[in-house]
Each structure stands twice: as structure tokens, then as C-alpha cells.
Short mmCIF file of C-alpha atoms in Angstrom, two decimals:
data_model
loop_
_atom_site.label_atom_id
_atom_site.label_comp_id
_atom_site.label_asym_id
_atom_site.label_seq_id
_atom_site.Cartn_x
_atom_site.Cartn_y
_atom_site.Cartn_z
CA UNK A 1 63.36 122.19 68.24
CA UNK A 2 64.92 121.63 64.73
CA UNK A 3 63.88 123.22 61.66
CA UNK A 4 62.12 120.95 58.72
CA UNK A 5 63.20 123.99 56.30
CA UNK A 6 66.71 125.62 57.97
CA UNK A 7 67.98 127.52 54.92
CA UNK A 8 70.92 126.58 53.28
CA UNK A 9 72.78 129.18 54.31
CA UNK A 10 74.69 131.42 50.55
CA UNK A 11 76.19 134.07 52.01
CA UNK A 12 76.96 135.26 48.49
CA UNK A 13 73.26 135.25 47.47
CA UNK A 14 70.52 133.26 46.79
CA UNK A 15 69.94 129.52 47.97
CA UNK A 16 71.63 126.23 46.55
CA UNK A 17 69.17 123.47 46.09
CA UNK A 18 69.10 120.27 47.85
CA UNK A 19 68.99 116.98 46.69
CA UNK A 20 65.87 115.25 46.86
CA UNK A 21 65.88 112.84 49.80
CA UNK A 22 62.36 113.23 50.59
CA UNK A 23 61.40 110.25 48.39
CA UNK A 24 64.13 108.30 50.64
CA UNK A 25 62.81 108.66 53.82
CA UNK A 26 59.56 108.61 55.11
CA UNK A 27 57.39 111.53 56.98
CA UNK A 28 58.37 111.16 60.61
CA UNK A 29 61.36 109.40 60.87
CA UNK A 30 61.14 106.68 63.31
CA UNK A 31 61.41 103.54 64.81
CA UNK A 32 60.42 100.77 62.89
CA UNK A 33 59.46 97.50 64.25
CA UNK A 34 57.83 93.96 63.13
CA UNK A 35 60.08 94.49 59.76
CA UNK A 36 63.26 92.48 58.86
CA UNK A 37 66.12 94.86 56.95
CA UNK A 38 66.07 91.71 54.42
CA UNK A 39 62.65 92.34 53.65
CA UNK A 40 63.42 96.33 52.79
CA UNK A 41 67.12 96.11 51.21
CA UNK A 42 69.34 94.24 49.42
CA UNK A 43 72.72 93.64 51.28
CA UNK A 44 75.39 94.56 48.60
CA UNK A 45 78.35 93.90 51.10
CA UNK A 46 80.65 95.23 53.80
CA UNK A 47 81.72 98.36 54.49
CA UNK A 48 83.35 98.92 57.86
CA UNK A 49 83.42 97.96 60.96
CA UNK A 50 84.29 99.96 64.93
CA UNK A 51 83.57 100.27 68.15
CA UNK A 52 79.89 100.66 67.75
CA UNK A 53 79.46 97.91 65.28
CA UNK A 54 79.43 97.52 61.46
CA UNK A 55 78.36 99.11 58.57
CA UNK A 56 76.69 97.68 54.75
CA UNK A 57 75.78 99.06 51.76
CA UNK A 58 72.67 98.20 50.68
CA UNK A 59 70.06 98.75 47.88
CA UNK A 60 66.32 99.34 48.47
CA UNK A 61 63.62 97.08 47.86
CA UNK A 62 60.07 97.28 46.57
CA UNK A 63 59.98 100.93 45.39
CA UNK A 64 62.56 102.40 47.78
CA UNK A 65 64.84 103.57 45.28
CA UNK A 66 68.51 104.20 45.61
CA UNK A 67 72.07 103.00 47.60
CA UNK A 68 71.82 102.87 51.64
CA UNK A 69 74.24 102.60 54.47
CA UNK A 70 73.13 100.70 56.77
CA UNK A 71 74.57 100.85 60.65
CA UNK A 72 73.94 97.91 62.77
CA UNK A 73 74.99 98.73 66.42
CA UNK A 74 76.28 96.01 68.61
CA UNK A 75 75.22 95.25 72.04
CA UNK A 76 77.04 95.89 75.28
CA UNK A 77 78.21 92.57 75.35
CA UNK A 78 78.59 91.25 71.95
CA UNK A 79 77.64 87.81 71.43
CA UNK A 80 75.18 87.41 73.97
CA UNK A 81 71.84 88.18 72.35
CA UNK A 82 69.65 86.31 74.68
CA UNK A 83 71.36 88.60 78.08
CA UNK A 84 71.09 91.83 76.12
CA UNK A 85 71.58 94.93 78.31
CA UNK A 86 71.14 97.64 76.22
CA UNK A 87 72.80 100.30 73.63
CA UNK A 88 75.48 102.83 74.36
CA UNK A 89 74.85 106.56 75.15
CA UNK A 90 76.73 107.03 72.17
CA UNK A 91 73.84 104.57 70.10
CA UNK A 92 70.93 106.32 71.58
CA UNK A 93 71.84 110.03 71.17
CA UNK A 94 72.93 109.10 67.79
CA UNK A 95 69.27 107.72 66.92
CA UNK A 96 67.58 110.76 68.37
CA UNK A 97 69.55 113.45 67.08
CA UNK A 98 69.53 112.26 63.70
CA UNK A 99 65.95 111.02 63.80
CA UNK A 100 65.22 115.44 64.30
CA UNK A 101 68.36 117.17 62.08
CA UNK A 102 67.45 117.66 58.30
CA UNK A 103 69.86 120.30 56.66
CA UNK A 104 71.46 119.53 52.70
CA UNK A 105 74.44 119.13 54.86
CA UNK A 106 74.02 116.83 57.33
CA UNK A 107 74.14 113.02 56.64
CA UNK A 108 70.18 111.86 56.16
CA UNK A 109 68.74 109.23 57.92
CA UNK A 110 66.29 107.29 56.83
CA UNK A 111 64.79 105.23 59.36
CA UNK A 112 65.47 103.08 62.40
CA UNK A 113 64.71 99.43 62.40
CA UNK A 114 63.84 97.40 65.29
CA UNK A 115 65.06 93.45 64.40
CA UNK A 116 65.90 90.66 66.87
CA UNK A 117 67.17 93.13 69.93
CA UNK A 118 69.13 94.78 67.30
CA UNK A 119 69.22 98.35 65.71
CA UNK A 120 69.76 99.59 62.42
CA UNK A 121 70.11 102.95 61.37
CA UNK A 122 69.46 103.12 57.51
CA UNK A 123 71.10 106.28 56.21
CA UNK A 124 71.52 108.13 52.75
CA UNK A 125 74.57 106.26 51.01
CA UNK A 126 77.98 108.50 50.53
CA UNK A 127 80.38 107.23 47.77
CA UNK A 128 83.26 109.38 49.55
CA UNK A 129 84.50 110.60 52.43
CA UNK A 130 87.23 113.85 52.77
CA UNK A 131 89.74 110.67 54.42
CA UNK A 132 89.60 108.78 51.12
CA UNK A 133 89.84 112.30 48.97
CA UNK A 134 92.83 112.90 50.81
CA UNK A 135 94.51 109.92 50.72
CA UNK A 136 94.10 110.10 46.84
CA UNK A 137 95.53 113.05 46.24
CA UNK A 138 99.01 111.86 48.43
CA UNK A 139 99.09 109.18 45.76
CA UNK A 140 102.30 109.36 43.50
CA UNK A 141 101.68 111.54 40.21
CA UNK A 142 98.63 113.39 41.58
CA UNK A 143 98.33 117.13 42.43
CA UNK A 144 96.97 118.72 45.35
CA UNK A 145 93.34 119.02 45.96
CA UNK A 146 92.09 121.87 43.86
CA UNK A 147 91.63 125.21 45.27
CA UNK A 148 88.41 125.63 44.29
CA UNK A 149 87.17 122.24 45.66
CA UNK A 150 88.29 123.03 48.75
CA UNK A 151 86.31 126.24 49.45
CA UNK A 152 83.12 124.18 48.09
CA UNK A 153 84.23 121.21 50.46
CA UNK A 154 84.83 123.90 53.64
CA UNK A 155 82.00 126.06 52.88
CA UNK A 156 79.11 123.25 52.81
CA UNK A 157 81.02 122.00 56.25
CA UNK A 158 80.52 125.14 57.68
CA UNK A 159 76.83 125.47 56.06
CA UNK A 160 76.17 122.16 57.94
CA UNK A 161 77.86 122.76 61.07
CA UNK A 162 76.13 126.52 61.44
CA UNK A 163 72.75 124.46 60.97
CA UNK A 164 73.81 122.20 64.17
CA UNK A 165 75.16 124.79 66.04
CA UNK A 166 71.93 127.22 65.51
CA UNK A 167 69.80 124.07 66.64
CA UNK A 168 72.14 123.97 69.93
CA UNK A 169 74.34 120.39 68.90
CA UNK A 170 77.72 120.32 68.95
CA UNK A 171 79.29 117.24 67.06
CA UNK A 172 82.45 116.86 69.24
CA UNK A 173 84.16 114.64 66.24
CA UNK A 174 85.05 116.78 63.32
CA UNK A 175 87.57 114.87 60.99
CA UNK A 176 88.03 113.97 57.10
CA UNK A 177 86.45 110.88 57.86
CA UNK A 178 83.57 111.82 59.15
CA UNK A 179 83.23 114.25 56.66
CA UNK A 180 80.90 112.17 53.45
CA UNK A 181 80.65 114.10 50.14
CA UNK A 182 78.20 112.31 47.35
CA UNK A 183 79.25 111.50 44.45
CA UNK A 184 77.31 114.78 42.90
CA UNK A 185 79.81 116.33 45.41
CA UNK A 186 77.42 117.18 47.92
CA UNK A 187 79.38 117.40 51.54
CA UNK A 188 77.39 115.87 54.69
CA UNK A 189 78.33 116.10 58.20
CA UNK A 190 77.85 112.38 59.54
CA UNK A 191 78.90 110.21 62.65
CA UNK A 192 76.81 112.24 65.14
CA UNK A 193 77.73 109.47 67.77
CA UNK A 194 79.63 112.07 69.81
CA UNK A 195 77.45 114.51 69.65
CA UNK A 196 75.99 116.73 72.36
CA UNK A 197 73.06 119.30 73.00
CA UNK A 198 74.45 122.42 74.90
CA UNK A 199 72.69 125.34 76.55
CA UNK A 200 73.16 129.04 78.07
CA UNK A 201 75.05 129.34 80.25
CA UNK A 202 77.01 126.34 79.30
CA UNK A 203 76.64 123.32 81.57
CA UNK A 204 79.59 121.31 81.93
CA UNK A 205 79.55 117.96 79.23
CA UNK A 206 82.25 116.30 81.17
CA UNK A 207 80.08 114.64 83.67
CA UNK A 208 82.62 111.23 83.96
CA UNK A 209 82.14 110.91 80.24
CA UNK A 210 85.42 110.41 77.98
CA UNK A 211 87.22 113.46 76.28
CA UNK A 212 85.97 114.01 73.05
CA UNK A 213 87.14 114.94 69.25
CA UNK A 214 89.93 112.80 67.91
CA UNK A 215 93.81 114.28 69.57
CA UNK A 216 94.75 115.21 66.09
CA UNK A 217 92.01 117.78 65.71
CA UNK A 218 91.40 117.90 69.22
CA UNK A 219 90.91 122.00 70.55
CA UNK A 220 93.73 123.99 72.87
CA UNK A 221 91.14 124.23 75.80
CA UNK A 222 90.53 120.28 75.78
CA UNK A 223 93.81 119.74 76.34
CA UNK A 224 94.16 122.12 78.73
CA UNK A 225 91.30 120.38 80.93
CA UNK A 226 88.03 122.53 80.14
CA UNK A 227 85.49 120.55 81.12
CA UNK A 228 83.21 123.45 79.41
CA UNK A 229 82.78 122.46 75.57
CA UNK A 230 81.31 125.31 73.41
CA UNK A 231 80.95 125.61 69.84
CA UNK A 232 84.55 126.83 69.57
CA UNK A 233 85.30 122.84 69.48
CA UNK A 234 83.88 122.15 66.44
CA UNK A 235 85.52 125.21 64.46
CA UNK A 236 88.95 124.40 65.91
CA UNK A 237 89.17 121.02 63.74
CA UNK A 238 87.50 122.82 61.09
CA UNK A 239 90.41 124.86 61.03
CA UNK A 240 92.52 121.61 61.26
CA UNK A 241 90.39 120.11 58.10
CA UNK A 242 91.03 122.71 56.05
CA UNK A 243 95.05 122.83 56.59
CA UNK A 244 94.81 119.07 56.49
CA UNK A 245 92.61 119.67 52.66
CA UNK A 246 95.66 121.85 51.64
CA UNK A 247 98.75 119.99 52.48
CA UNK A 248 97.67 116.45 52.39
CA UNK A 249 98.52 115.84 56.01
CA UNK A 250 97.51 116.48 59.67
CA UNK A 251 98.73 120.06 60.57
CA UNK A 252 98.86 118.41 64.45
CA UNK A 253 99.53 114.69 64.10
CA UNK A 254 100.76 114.45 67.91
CA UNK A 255 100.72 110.78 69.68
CA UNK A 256 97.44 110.63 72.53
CA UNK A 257 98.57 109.74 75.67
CA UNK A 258 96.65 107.11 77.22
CA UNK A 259 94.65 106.89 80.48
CA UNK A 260 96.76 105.30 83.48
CA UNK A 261 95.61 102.48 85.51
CA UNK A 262 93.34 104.80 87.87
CA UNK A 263 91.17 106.35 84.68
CA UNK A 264 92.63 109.65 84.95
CA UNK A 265 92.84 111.58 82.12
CA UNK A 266 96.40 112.69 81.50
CA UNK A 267 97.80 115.75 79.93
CA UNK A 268 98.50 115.34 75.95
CA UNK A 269 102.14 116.90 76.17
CA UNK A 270 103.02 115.52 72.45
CA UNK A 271 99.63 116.98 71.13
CA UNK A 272 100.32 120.30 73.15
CA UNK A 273 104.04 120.15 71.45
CA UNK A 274 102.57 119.86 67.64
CA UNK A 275 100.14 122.84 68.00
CA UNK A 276 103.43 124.85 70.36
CA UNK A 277 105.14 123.88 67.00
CA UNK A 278 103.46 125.84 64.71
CA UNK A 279 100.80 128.21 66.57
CA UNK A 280 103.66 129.71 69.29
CA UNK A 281 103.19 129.19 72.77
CA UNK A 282 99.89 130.26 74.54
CA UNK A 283 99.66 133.29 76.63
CA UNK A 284 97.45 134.67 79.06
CA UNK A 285 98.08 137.85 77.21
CA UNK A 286 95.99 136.93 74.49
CA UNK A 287 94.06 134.31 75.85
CA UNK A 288 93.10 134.97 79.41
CA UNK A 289 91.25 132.22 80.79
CA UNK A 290 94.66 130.70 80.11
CA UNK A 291 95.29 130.98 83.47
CA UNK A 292 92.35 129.39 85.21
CA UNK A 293 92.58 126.00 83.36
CA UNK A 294 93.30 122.60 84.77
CA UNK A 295 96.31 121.83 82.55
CA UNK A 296 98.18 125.00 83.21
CA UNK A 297 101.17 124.20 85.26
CA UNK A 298 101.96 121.22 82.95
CA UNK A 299 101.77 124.00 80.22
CA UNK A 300 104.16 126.00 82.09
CA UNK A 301 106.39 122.97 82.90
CA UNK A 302 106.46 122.05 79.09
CA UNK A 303 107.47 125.17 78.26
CA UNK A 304 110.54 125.31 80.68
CA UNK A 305 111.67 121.74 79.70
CA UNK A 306 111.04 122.28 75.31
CA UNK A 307 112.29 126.00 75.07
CA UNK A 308 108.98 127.40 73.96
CA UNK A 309 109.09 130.59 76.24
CA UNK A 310 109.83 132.75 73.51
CA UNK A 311 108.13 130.51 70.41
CA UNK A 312 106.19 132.36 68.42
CA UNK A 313 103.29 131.82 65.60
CA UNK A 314 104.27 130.46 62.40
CA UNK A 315 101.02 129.56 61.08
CA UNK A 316 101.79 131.88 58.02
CA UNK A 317 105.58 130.25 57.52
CA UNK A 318 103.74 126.92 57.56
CA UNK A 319 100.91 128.15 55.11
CA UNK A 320 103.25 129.85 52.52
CA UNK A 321 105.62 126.64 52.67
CA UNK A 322 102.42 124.62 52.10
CA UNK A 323 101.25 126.54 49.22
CA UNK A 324 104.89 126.17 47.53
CA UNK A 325 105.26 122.82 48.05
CA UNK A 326 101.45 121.63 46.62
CA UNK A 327 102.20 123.20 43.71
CA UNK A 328 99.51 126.65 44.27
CA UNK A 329 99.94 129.78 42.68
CA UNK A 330 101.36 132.14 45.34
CA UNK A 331 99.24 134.77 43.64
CA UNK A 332 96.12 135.78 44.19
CA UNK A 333 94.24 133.55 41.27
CA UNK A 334 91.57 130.95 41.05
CA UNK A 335 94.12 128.24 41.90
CA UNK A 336 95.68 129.25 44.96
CA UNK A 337 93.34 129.85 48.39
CA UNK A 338 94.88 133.26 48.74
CA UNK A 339 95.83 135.94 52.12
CA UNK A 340 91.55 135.41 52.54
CA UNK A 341 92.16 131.56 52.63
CA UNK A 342 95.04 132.31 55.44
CA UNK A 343 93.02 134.85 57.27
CA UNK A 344 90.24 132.30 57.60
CA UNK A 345 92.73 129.30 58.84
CA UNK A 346 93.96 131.62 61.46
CA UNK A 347 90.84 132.87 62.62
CA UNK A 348 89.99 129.11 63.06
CA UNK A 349 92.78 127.96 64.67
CA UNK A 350 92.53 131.00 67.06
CA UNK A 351 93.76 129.93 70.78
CA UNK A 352 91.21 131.42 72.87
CA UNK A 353 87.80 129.61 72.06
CA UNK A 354 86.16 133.14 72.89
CA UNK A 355 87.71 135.18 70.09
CA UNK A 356 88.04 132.01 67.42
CA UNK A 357 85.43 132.60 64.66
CA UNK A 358 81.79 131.15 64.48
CA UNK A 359 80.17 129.28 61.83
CA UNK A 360 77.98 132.08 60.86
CA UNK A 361 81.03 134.56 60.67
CA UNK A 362 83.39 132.35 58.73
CA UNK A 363 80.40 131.61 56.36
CA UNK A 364 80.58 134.99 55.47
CA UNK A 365 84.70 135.64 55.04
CA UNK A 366 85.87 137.10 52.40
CA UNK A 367 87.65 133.58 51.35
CA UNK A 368 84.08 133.06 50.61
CA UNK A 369 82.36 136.15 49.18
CA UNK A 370 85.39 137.00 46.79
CA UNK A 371 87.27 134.95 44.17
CA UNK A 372 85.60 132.40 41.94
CA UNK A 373 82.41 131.88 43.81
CA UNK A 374 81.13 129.03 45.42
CA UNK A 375 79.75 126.03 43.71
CA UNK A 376 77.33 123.59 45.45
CA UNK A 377 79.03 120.48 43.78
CA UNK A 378 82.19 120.60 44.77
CA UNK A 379 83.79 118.09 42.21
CA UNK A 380 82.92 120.94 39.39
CA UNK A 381 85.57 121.27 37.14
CA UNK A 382 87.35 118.33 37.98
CA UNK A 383 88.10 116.23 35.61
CA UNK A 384 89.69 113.60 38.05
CA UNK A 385 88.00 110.66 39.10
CA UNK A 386 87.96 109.27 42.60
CA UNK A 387 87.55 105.48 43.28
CA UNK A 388 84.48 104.19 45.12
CA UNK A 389 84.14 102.95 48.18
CA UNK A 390 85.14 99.90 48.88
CA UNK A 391 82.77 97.38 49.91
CA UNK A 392 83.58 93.62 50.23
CA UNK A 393 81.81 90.48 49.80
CA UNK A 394 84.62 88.14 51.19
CA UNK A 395 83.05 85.63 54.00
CA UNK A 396 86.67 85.39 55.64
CA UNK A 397 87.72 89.19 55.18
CA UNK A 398 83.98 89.77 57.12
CA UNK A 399 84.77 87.21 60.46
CA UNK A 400 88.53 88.03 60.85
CA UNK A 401 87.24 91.86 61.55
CA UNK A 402 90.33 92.72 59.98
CA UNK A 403 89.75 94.95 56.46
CA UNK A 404 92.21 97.05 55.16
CA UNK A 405 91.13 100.90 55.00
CA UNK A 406 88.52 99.85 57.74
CA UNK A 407 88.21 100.32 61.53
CA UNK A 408 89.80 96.70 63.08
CA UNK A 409 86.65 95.83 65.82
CA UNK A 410 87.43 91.87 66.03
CA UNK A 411 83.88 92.05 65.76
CA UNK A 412 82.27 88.49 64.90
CA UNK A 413 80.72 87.49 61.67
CA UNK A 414 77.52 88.95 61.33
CA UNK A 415 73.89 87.01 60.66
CA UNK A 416 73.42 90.14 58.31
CA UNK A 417 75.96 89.70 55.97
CA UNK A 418 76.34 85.91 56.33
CA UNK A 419 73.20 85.39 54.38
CA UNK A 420 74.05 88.63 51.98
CA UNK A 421 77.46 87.36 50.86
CA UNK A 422 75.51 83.65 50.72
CA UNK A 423 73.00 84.77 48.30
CA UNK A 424 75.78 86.73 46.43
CA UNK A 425 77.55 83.72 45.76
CA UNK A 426 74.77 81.76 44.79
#
């Protein structure tokens, strides 16, 4: 089903090279069994922690050369082992999407381990993420993410995310922090945990399971109640990543409204508000199925109670305003993203998921195919430097669950790490 040797996609000409991450992982990526993650990799420290468990960075052993991150997935009931019951949905299609996908773009994964009812995924290490490039660049006496890097960063997204959506997988979680760049500024797609295989004609991915993509980059039809996701999802918050890459900040940073007391999922009016904000008001007039979705009467009330009858777009107000205040030429130069860069942004943040553009067709915009050209590192010609990730080695920072810059689980100290940070000490 998915391609050993997808091309990576140049719609200017030619191919970019990948990496080498053949000598990483081994032919047939698998499950591996009857081998202790101690016995293959160093445990440098800590990393992060969520919902789904925590992750390490590690350093191969015995001819495995290179830096690792390794994911160790909690089970259903944390803490007891010995009644295991099993690993999330999430875990599983995680393991065997990943275990197939192989694209320059997409994070690599290096094999599956098998230790004491527990699973690690062992996956190419990423020294950044677009969250952490971001948050740098908000810092006080730093300038806005060059215009250059930016059409590198979006253009190897959208090389990655064509890749997934030609092999039928939508990700379902586009946002700056799942979005790892290398420190040779190579840009992979990672946290497939949410993601989904689709067909034609679309089946409906609802099926009881929870809504999808995080509310700030969540698409207009989501929140309108389709319970039919199509690749339109996925380019949606690619549109909100790249307004988010030029002015520092969400473009829609509404508050989620939480499910009630009988699990129904309610209608995200402050999310609907910060996309009514800038975007104008939905109509059927330009977006027909308007009409037939779930969440349409609470559009219409919404509308009656804020005043947006008669709001119109100002994506381009809001573009030009960002451009002015992040200090980019508002000509047509090598430092500015340009009418092309606005075209593209609109055409991704279209309303109607049947006219928004593809992959495939915003690879081939002319934000891409004119202007400096396209580099495959997209740090090139910066002469910045962005810090590392952090990774701790604190035995009290590890059990309290509690890192800054990390996801807060309250997860319990780990057997993993105990002995790493033991032998670190030592």
C-alpha cells in the first residue's frame, strides 16, 4: 500500500535528496521482542511526557549509530503491570502506520520493541520542533522568522503531507508541535497518533470516536459537526501553520468548549467567533453544504447575537498588518512572502473543504515556483542559532510529571529512566 521510493515531490525541478536513515533502521520494520531497550540504547534523559506516555532521548548502542527518541506508551491503567489490558487505538494505529510510511518528510521510525508488557517506538531523533522555532523568534530582540525559511518549512510540510494523503492517511493533528525539523533543517511530519486511513466515497471517521485536530487549528466543517473528514482537514491547519510561522501567534486562538456531563460534543462558539473574526461569516452562497451541517442553527444563532450578518473577510487586512508589524518588506523581494504567499494562505484557509486547495496543487503555487527558490534545508542562510531541546536528567523533575515546556501527564516515575538518570549520576 505505501511506496518504499514515493518521490520527493520539487515542483520546481529535479529531486532533493534524503538523508540517509537507511543505516538507522532495519529492513522490515517491526516488532521486536526478547530485547531490552537498555541493551540497544543509551538513555540520555527526559524529554516529555502526555497522555500516551513519555518520551527519551537516547543514543544507540553496539554499531547503531546516531540520537533516538524513544516513545514508551503507557497502559490503560497505569501502574498496574501485572492486570494489563491493552494499548489505545491511538497506540496501535500509531505503530502500524508508521511501521509502512517512509517519505524524507515524515518522522522515521525505527523499530518497535516488545519489553515487559510495554512498547517502545524508537524513532529518528529531531533537535526542533516549529513550537520551539516559534517561541524563539517571540523572544525580546529577535526578528520574525525569515521569509525564506518559511517557504522551505511549508513546502517540505506539504511534500510530506501530499505523500500521506496519496497513500490515503490523513493525520487529523497538524500543529507547530508536531511539526520536527532536524537540525540540518530537514522538516518531518510526526505524532501520527491521530491519524486515520480514508477511502472513496468517504466513510464517516466519527464512529463514537473524539473530535480530532487541536481547536486552534481545528477546520470550519469540524466545528460545524461533519462527521465526514477529508483531506481538506489537514490543509486547513496548514493554512493556520503558516499564518501562525508569519506572525508569531495563533491566527485562531479561540477557548474549546468542553464536553457536558452526558458526552455530547458541544458547539465551539469562541472558536467559530476567532475564524468569524477574521475570515467573515460563512455563507451558503459560497459554501453550499453550509446548509446541511449539524452545527448550522447555532451558526445562525451566533450570528444574530455577535453582529456578524454583514462581516466580511479580512484575511488580507490581517496579512498586510502582519507583514508591517514583523518587520517584512511590503514589496515583492526575497524577504517578504509576497501577494503569492497571500494567495496561498487564502486558498488554504478556504471555507468550503471542496474548493480549499490540495497538497498537490499548493505544492505547485506560484509562492513556490517563483521568488528565491526552494531550499531543502531550511535553516540556509541563517545565521541564527536555535537552542536544543531540552532534555532533563533530574530524578524529582521526572516523578512530579511536572516539566516546564512539557506536556503535564502526572505520569509516575518511570523504571526506564530511573536506572538512566542512576547511571548518569554515577
Amino acid at each position: 500500500m505505501f511506496g518504499r521510493n514515493f518521490p520527493f515531490f520539487n515542483s520546481i525541478g529535479g529531486f532533493y535528496p534524503r538523508e540517509n536513515l537507511d543505516s538507522k533502521r532495519p529492513s522490515g520494520t517491526g516488532y521486536t521482542s526478547k530485547v531490552r531497550v537498555r541493551d540497544k540504547y543509551h538513555i540520555v534523559g527526559f524529554i516529555s511526557s502526555g497522555t500516551y506516555g513519555r518520551v527519551y532521548k537516547a543514543i544507540g548502542k553496539d554499531g547503531r549509530k546516531g540520537e533516538y527518541a524513544i516513545k514508551k506508551f503507557k497502559p490503560d491503567k497505569e501502574g498496574e503491570i501485572i492486570q494489563y489490558t491493552g494499548l489505545s487505538q491511538s497506540a496501535i494505529r500509531e505503530m502500524a502506520l508508521c511501521s509502512e510510511l517512509d517519505h524524507p518528510n515524515v518522522v522515521q521510525l525505527a523499530e518497535i520493541i516488545l519489553e515487559d508488557k510495554c512498547i517502545f517506538m524508537v524513532f529518528e531523533y529531531t533537535e526542533h520542533d516549529l513550537l520551539q522555532i516559534i517561541h524563539h523568534h517571540t523572544q525580546p530582540q529577535r526578528h520574525a522568522i525569515p521569509a525564506p525559511m518559511i517557504k522551505s518549512i511549508l513546502f517540505q510540510l506539504l511534500n510530506g503531507l501530499l505523500y500521506l494523503h496519496t497513500n490515503w492517511v490523513l493525520h487529523r493533528d497538524l500543529k507547530p508541535a508536531n511539526i520536527l525539523v532536524t537540525s540540518s533543517g530537514a522538516v518531518r511530519i510526526g505524532d501520527l497518533g491521530l491519524a486515520r486511513l480514508f477511502y472513496k466515497p468517504l466513510n464517516s471517521l466519527y464512529s463514537g470516536d473524539k473530535v480530532v485536530v487541536t481547536i486552534w487549528y481545528r477546520a470550519p466543517e469540524l466545528l460545524m459537526g461533519s462527521r465526514h473528514y477529508t483531506p481538506a482537514v489537514d490543509l486547513w491547519a496548514v493554512g493556520c501553520i503558516f499564518a501562525e510561522l508569519l506572525s508569531l501567534r495563533p491566527i485562531f486562538k479561540g477557548e474549546e468548549a468542553k464536553m457536558d456531563s452526558k458526552k455530547t460534543v458541544p458547539f465551539q462558539r469562541n472558536q467559530m467567533m476567532k475564524i468569524i473574526d477574521i475570515m467573515g461569516l460563512p455563507r451558503k452562497e459560497t459554501w453550499p453544504g453550509l446548509v446541511s451541517m449539524p452545527e448550522f442553527s447555532q451558526l445562525q444563532s451566533l450570528a444574530m447575537s455577535r453582529g456578524y450578518l454583514n462581516r466580511q473577510c479580512n484575511l488580507e487586512g490581517w496579512y498586510q498588518s502582519c507583514l508591517k508589524n514583523n518587520g517584512y518588506s511590503q514589496a515583492s523581494t526575497a524577504g517578504t512572502p509576497g501577494a503569492e504567499g497571500f494567495d496561498l494562505l487564502s486558498r488554504l484557509l478556504e471555507y468550503d473543504p471542496t474548493k480549499r486547495i490540495s497538497a498537490r496543487e499548493a505544492l505547485e503555487h506560484p509562492y513556490f515556483t517563483t521568488g528565491t527558490p526552494v531550499t531543502a534545508n531550511c535553516f540556509a542562510g541563517y545565521e541564527g542559532k536555535y537552542p536544543h531541546r531540552r532534555v532533563t536528567q533530574d530524578d524529582n523533575d521526572i516523578r512530579s510529571g511536572s516539566l516546564p515546556g512539557t506536556k503535564r501527564s502526572g505520569l509516575p516515575d518511570d523504571s526506564l529512566m530511573g536506572r538512566a538518570a542512576k547511571r548518569l549520576k554515577e
